[in-house]
Coordinates of C-alpha atoms and ligand atoms in Angstrom, one line a residue:
M1 CA 146.5 28.0 9.9
E2 CA 149.8 27.3 11.7
V3 CA 148.7 28.4 15.2
D4 CA 149.0 25.1 17.1
K5 CA 152.9 25.8 16.8
L6 CA 152.3 28.7 19.6
E7 CA 150.6 25.9 21.9
N8 CA 152.9 25.9 25.2
K9 CA 155.0 28.5 23.7
K10 CA 155.5 31.5 26.1
I11 CA 155.0 35.1 24.5
A12 CA 156.0 38.5 25.7
I13 CA 154.8 41.6 24.1
I14 CA 156.6 44.8 24.7
G15 CA 154.4 47.8 24.0
I16 CA 150.6 47.6 24.9
G17 CA 149.4 50.2 22.4
N18 CA 147.2 50.2 19.3
M19 CA 149.4 47.6 17.5
G20 CA 150.2 45.8 20.8
K21 CA 146.8 45.5 21.8
A22 CA 145.7 44.2 18.3
L23 CA 148.3 41.7 18.8
T24 CA 147.4 40.3 22.1
Y25 CA 143.8 40.0 21.1
G26 CA 144.7 38.2 18.1
L27 CA 146.6 35.5 20.4
L28 CA 143.7 35.4 22.6
R29 CA 141.1 34.3 19.6
H30 CA 143.0 31.1 19.4
R31 CA 142.3 28.6 22.4
T32 CA 145.6 26.7 21.7
I33 CA 147.0 29.7 23.2
S34 CA 147.0 29.6 27.2
P35 CA 146.5 33.5 28.3
S36 CA 148.9 32.3 31.0
N37 CA 151.5 32.1 28.5
L38 CA 151.3 35.4 27.7
I39 CA 152.9 38.4 29.3
L40 CA 152.4 42.0 28.6
S41 CA 154.9 44.9 29.6
D42 CA 154.3 48.4 29.0
P43 CA 154.7 52.0 31.4
T44 CA 151.1 52.8 31.4
L45 CA 148.9 51.1 33.9
A46 CA 145.7 51.8 31.9
D47 CA 147.0 50.2 29.0
L48 CA 147.7 46.8 30.9
M49 CA 144.3 47.2 32.4
H50 CA 142.6 46.2 29.5
F51 CA 143.6 42.9 29.8
K52 CA 143.0 42.7 34.2
K53 CA 140.6 39.8 33.8
S54 CA 142.1 38.1 31.2
G55 CA 144.6 35.9 32.9
I56 CA 147.5 37.3 30.9
N57 CA 150.6 37.9 33.2
L58 CA 151.0 41.6 33.2
S59 CA 154.3 43.7 34.1
F60 CA 155.7 47.3 34.1
D61 CA 159.2 45.8 33.8
N62 CA 160.3 44.4 30.1
K63 CA 163.0 42.6 31.7
E64 CA 160.8 40.3 33.5
A65 CA 158.7 40.0 30.7
A66 CA 161.2 38.9 28.2
K67 CA 163.4 36.8 30.5
N68 CA 161.3 33.7 30.1
A69 CA 159.6 34.5 26.7
D70 CA 160.1 31.9 23.7
I71 CA 159.1 34.8 22.0
I72 CA 159.6 38.4 22.5
I73 CA 157.4 40.9 20.3
L74 CA 158.5 44.2 20.1
A75 CA 155.4 46.7 19.7
V76 CA 156.9 50.3 20.8
K77 CA 157.3 52.9 18.8
P78 CA 160.5 53.2 16.2
Q79 CA 162.3 56.0 18.7
D80 CA 161.4 53.8 21.7
I81 CA 163.0 50.6 20.5
F82 CA 166.9 51.1 21.4
F83 CA 165.9 51.8 25.1
V84 CA 163.9 48.6 25.1
L85 CA 166.5 46.4 23.1
E86 CA 169.3 47.9 25.4
E87 CA 167.3 47.2 28.4
I88 CA 166.5 43.6 27.5
R89 CA 169.8 42.5 26.2
H90 CA 171.4 41.0 29.1
V91 CA 168.7 38.9 29.8
V92 CA 167.9 38.0 26.2
S93 CA 169.5 34.8 24.8
Q94 CA 170.1 33.4 21.1
Y95 CA 167.2 30.6 22.1
Q96 CA 164.7 33.3 21.7
L97 CA 162.7 34.7 18.7
I98 CA 162.6 38.4 18.3
I99 CA 159.9 39.7 16.4
S100 CA 160.0 43.7 15.9
I101 CA 157.0 45.3 14.2
A102 CA 158.9 49.1 14.4
A103 CA 158.7 50.8 11.3
G104 CA 162.3 51.4 9.5
I105 CA 164.1 49.9 12.1
D106 CA 166.2 46.6 10.4
I107 CA 167.4 43.4 11.5
K108 CA 170.6 44.5 11.3
T109 CA 170.1 47.4 13.9
I110 CA 168.4 45.1 16.6
K111 CA 171.1 42.3 16.3
S112 CA 174.0 44.6 16.6
I113 CA 172.3 46.4 19.8
L114 CA 171.6 42.9 21.1
G115 CA 175.2 42.0 20.1
R116 CA 174.9 38.3 19.0
K117 CA 173.5 36.0 16.6
Q118 CA 169.8 36.8 17.2
P119 CA 166.9 35.1 15.5
V120 CA 164.9 38.3 14.3
V121 CA 161.8 39.1 12.4
R122 CA 161.0 42.3 11.1
V123 CA 157.2 42.7 10.7
M124 CA 155.5 45.6 8.8
P125 CA 151.6 45.0 9.6
N126 CA 148.9 47.5 9.5
L127 CA 146.3 48.8 11.8
C128 CA 143.7 46.1 10.2
A129 CA 145.2 43.6 12.6
K130 CA 142.8 45.5 15.1
V131 CA 140.2 43.1 13.5
G132 CA 142.4 40.2 12.6
E133 CA 142.8 41.7 8.9
S134 CA 146.1 43.0 8.7
M135 CA 148.2 42.6 5.6
S136 CA 151.7 41.7 7.2
C137 CA 154.9 41.6 4.9
W138 CA 157.8 40.2 6.9
A139 CA 161.4 39.3 6.6
K140 CA 163.6 37.3 8.9
S141 CA 167.2 36.9 9.7
K142 CA 169.7 34.0 8.6
E143 CA 169.5 32.7 12.5
V144 CA 165.7 32.2 12.0
T145 CA 165.3 28.4 11.5
R146 CA 162.9 26.5 9.7
E147 CA 160.8 25.9 13.0
N148 CA 161.1 29.5 14.0
T149 CA 160.0 30.8 10.7
K150 CA 156.8 28.3 11.3
I151 CA 156.3 30.0 14.5
A152 CA 156.5 33.5 13.4
R153 CA 153.7 32.9 10.6
A154 CA 151.3 31.3 13.1
V155 CA 151.9 34.7 15.2
L156 CA 151.1 36.7 12.3
Q157 CA 148.3 34.3 11.0
T158 CA 146.5 35.3 14.6
I159 CA 146.3 38.9 12.9
G160 CA 145.3 38.5 9.3
K161 CA 147.3 37.7 6.3
E162 CA 151.2 37.6 6.1
I163 CA 153.8 37.3 3.4
L164 CA 157.5 36.4 3.9
L165 CA 159.7 38.5 1.8
E166 CA 162.9 37.1 0.6
D167 CA 164.5 40.5 0.6
E168 CA 164.1 43.1 3.6
G169 CA 164.5 46.0 1.0
L170 CA 161.1 45.2 -0.1
L171 CA 160.0 46.1 3.1
D172 CA 160.4 50.0 2.7
R173 CA 157.7 49.3 -0.6
A174 CA 155.2 47.1 1.7
T175 CA 155.3 50.2 4.2
A176 CA 154.1 52.7 1.2
I177 CA 151.3 50.2 0.4
S178 CA 150.0 47.8 3.0
G179 CA 151.6 49.8 5.9
S180 CA 150.1 53.4 5.4
G181 CA 147.5 51.9 3.3
P182 CA 144.6 51.9 5.6
A183 CA 145.1 55.8 5.9
Y184 CA 144.4 56.1 2.0
V185 CA 141.6 54.0 2.0
F186 CA 140.1 56.1 5.4
Y187 CA 141.1 59.3 3.2
F188 CA 139.1 58.2 0.3
I189 CA 136.2 57.2 2.5
E190 CA 136.3 60.9 3.9
L191 CA 136.3 62.4 0.4
F192 CA 133.6 60.0 -0.8
V193 CA 131.2 60.7 2.4
K194 CA 132.0 64.9 2.1
S195 CA 130.8 64.5 -1.6
A196 CA 127.6 62.9 -0.6
I197 CA 126.9 65.2 1.8
E198 CA 127.3 68.3 -1.0
L199 CA 124.7 66.4 -2.9
G200 CA 122.3 67.2 0.2
I201 CA 122.3 63.3 1.8
D202 CA 122.5 63.7 5.4
K203 CA 125.7 62.3 7.4
D204 CA 124.3 59.0 8.6
M205 CA 123.0 57.9 5.2
A206 CA 126.0 59.2 3.5
E207 CA 128.1 57.2 5.8
N208 CA 126.0 54.0 5.2
L209 CA 125.9 54.3 1.5
V210 CA 129.9 54.9 1.5
L211 CA 130.6 51.9 3.7
Q212 CA 128.3 49.5 2.1
T213 CA 129.6 50.3 -1.4
L214 CA 132.9 49.8 -0.5
I215 CA 132.5 46.1 1.2
G216 CA 130.5 45.0 -1.6
S217 CA 132.8 46.2 -4.2
V218 CA 135.6 45.0 -2.2
K219 CA 133.7 41.5 -2.0
L220 CA 132.8 41.0 -5.5
L221 CA 136.3 42.0 -6.5
E222 CA 137.6 39.4 -3.9
K223 CA 135.0 36.6 -5.3
S224 CA 135.3 37.6 -8.7
Q225 CA 137.4 36.2 -11.6
E226 CA 137.9 39.5 -13.2
N227 CA 140.2 42.4 -12.1
A228 CA 139.3 45.5 -10.6
S229 CA 139.9 47.2 -14.0
I230 CA 137.1 45.0 -15.7
L231 CA 135.0 45.3 -13.0
K232 CA 135.0 49.4 -13.4
Q233 CA 134.2 48.9 -17.0
Q234 CA 131.1 46.5 -16.0
V235 CA 129.6 49.9 -13.9
T236 CA 130.5 52.5 -16.5
S237 CA 128.4 52.2 -19.3
K238 CA 128.5 54.7 -22.5
G239 CA 127.1 57.7 -21.9
G240 CA 125.9 56.7 -18.4
T241 CA 126.6 58.5 -15.0
T242 CA 129.8 56.8 -13.7
E243 CA 130.9 58.0 -17.3
A244 CA 130.6 61.3 -16.6
A245 CA 132.1 60.9 -13.5
F246 CA 135.3 59.3 -14.7
D247 CA 135.6 62.1 -17.3
V248 CA 135.9 64.6 -14.8
F249 CA 138.4 62.1 -12.6
N250 CA 140.6 61.7 -16.3
S251 CA 140.6 65.2 -16.7
S252 CA 142.5 66.1 -13.4
D253 CA 145.8 64.6 -12.8
I254 CA 144.4 62.3 -9.8
D255 CA 146.2 59.2 -11.1
K256 CA 149.9 61.0 -11.0
T257 CA 149.2 62.6 -7.8
F258 CA 148.3 59.0 -6.2
I259 CA 151.4 57.5 -7.6
K260 CA 153.4 60.7 -6.1
A261 CA 152.0 60.5 -2.8
I262 CA 152.6 56.6 -2.6
N263 CA 156.2 57.4 -3.6
A264 CA 156.8 59.9 -0.9
A265 CA 155.6 57.7 1.7
Y266 CA 158.2 54.9 0.2
K267 CA 161.0 57.8 0.1
R268 CA 160.1 58.8 3.6
S269 CA 160.3 55.1 5.0
K270 CA 163.8 54.8 3.5
E271 CA 164.9 57.9 4.6
L272 CA 163.6 56.9 8.6
R273 CA 165.6 53.7 8.1
I274 CA 168.8 55.3 7.3
K275 CA 168.0 57.7 10.3
S276 CA 167.9 55.2 12.8
L277 CA 171.1 54.0 11.9
L278 CA 172.6 57.3 12.0
Ligands
NAP301 N1 149.7 51.9 14.2 C1 150.0 51.5 12.7 O1 149.1 51.7 11.7 C2 151.3 50.7 12.5 C3 151.4 50.1 11.3 C4 152.5 49.2 11.2 C5 153.4 49.3 12.2 N2 153.4 49.9 13.5 C6 154.5 50.0 14.4 O2 154.0 49.4 15.4 C7 154.8 49.9 16.5 C8 153.7 50.3 17.6 O3 152.8 50.9 17.0 P1 151.4 51.9 17.8 O4 150.5 52.7 16.7 O5 150.7 50.7 18.3 O6 152.3 53.0 18.8 P2 151.3 53.1 20.3 O7 150.1 53.4 20.4 O8 152.1 54.3 20.7 O9 152.2 52.2 21.4 C9 153.3 52.1 21.5 C10 153.2 51.6 23.5 O10 154.5 51.5 23.7 C11 154.3 51.9 25.0 N3 156.0 52.0 25.4 C12 156.9 53.4 25.1 N4 157.7 53.3 25.5 C13 158.0 51.9 26.3 C14 158.8 51.4 26.8 N5 160.1 51.6 27.1 N6 158.4 49.7 27.3 C15 157.4 49.2 26.9 N7 156.1 50.0 26.2 C16 156.5 51.2 26.0 C17 153.7 53.1 25.2 O11 153.4 53.5 26.3 P3 152.8 55.1 26.4 O12 151.8 55.1 25.9 O13 153.2 55.1 27.8 O14 154.1 55.9 25.7 C18 152.8 52.7 24.1 O15 151.5 51.9 25.1 C19 155.4 51.1 16.3 O16 156.7 51.0 16.0 C20 155.2 51.5 14.6 O17 155.7 52.0 13.8 C21 152.2 50.6 13.2

């Protein structure tokens, strides 16, 4: 982990909702980062009060938060980022690293609002950042130095795994897979639990069976030399119960529907990015 790179760095987080909180907790987990080097900014007192006793600096003023930070993390909704960038552009300098997690807002747009050659990193994390298990894909502007690349990596490693993409365009694809992905998994869990209840299993037990089956399967896949397709075959014996279930899956268009849904998310991600440029 590159987290030592963050020692003595001043970090501002603007927007303390789901992701801003996850990032703050991620940074706080590492003792090399002193809470007094963090400043959080959000218009809502209740969001800031989460960190009342943490020793972190809290503010309602984005300019105040941004002005002395080495790293400025923008964790507001995409529609709010334009306002925030306009607000902070006069206090930000080219020596500060901007990290944006706003979906669909590209690096070019951020730089053009700031109006200078700015080191900018654009990230697509996911909600699993809340438990330090995000899959964060990211891209950087050409102004991001080797040192700043290590710093961005260090920030993202505090919330999970990260992959630096060569091509920013790949972020739309990553958005459809890992950005939206936790929602697909939760949907699958909902369906799985519903099926168990239909079989007459009570809700608590259904949730337990499904959750542990999921955790076990993921751990097995992670530790195994085999891929998911081979492991699936290991559960499915000829003429058995699993095969009976797959006969039904295979006779429906479930695979086509899944691919279609992912493509719709990808298309929407591109549309939202284009809309933000207009
Ligand atoms: N949630 C996900 O799964 C996920 C995954 C990947 C990427 N993202 C991206 O992460 C960003 C944040 O998402 P989120 O789910 O954390 O949203 P969220 O929970 O709505 O948090 C956004 C926060 O920003 C605050 N805010 C609004 N205007 C502001 C301003 N002018 N200055 C400072 N703070 C302001 C909001 O305060 P109020 O509540 O008072 O408005 C809220 O606390 C989005 O751009 C999203 O695209 C989210």
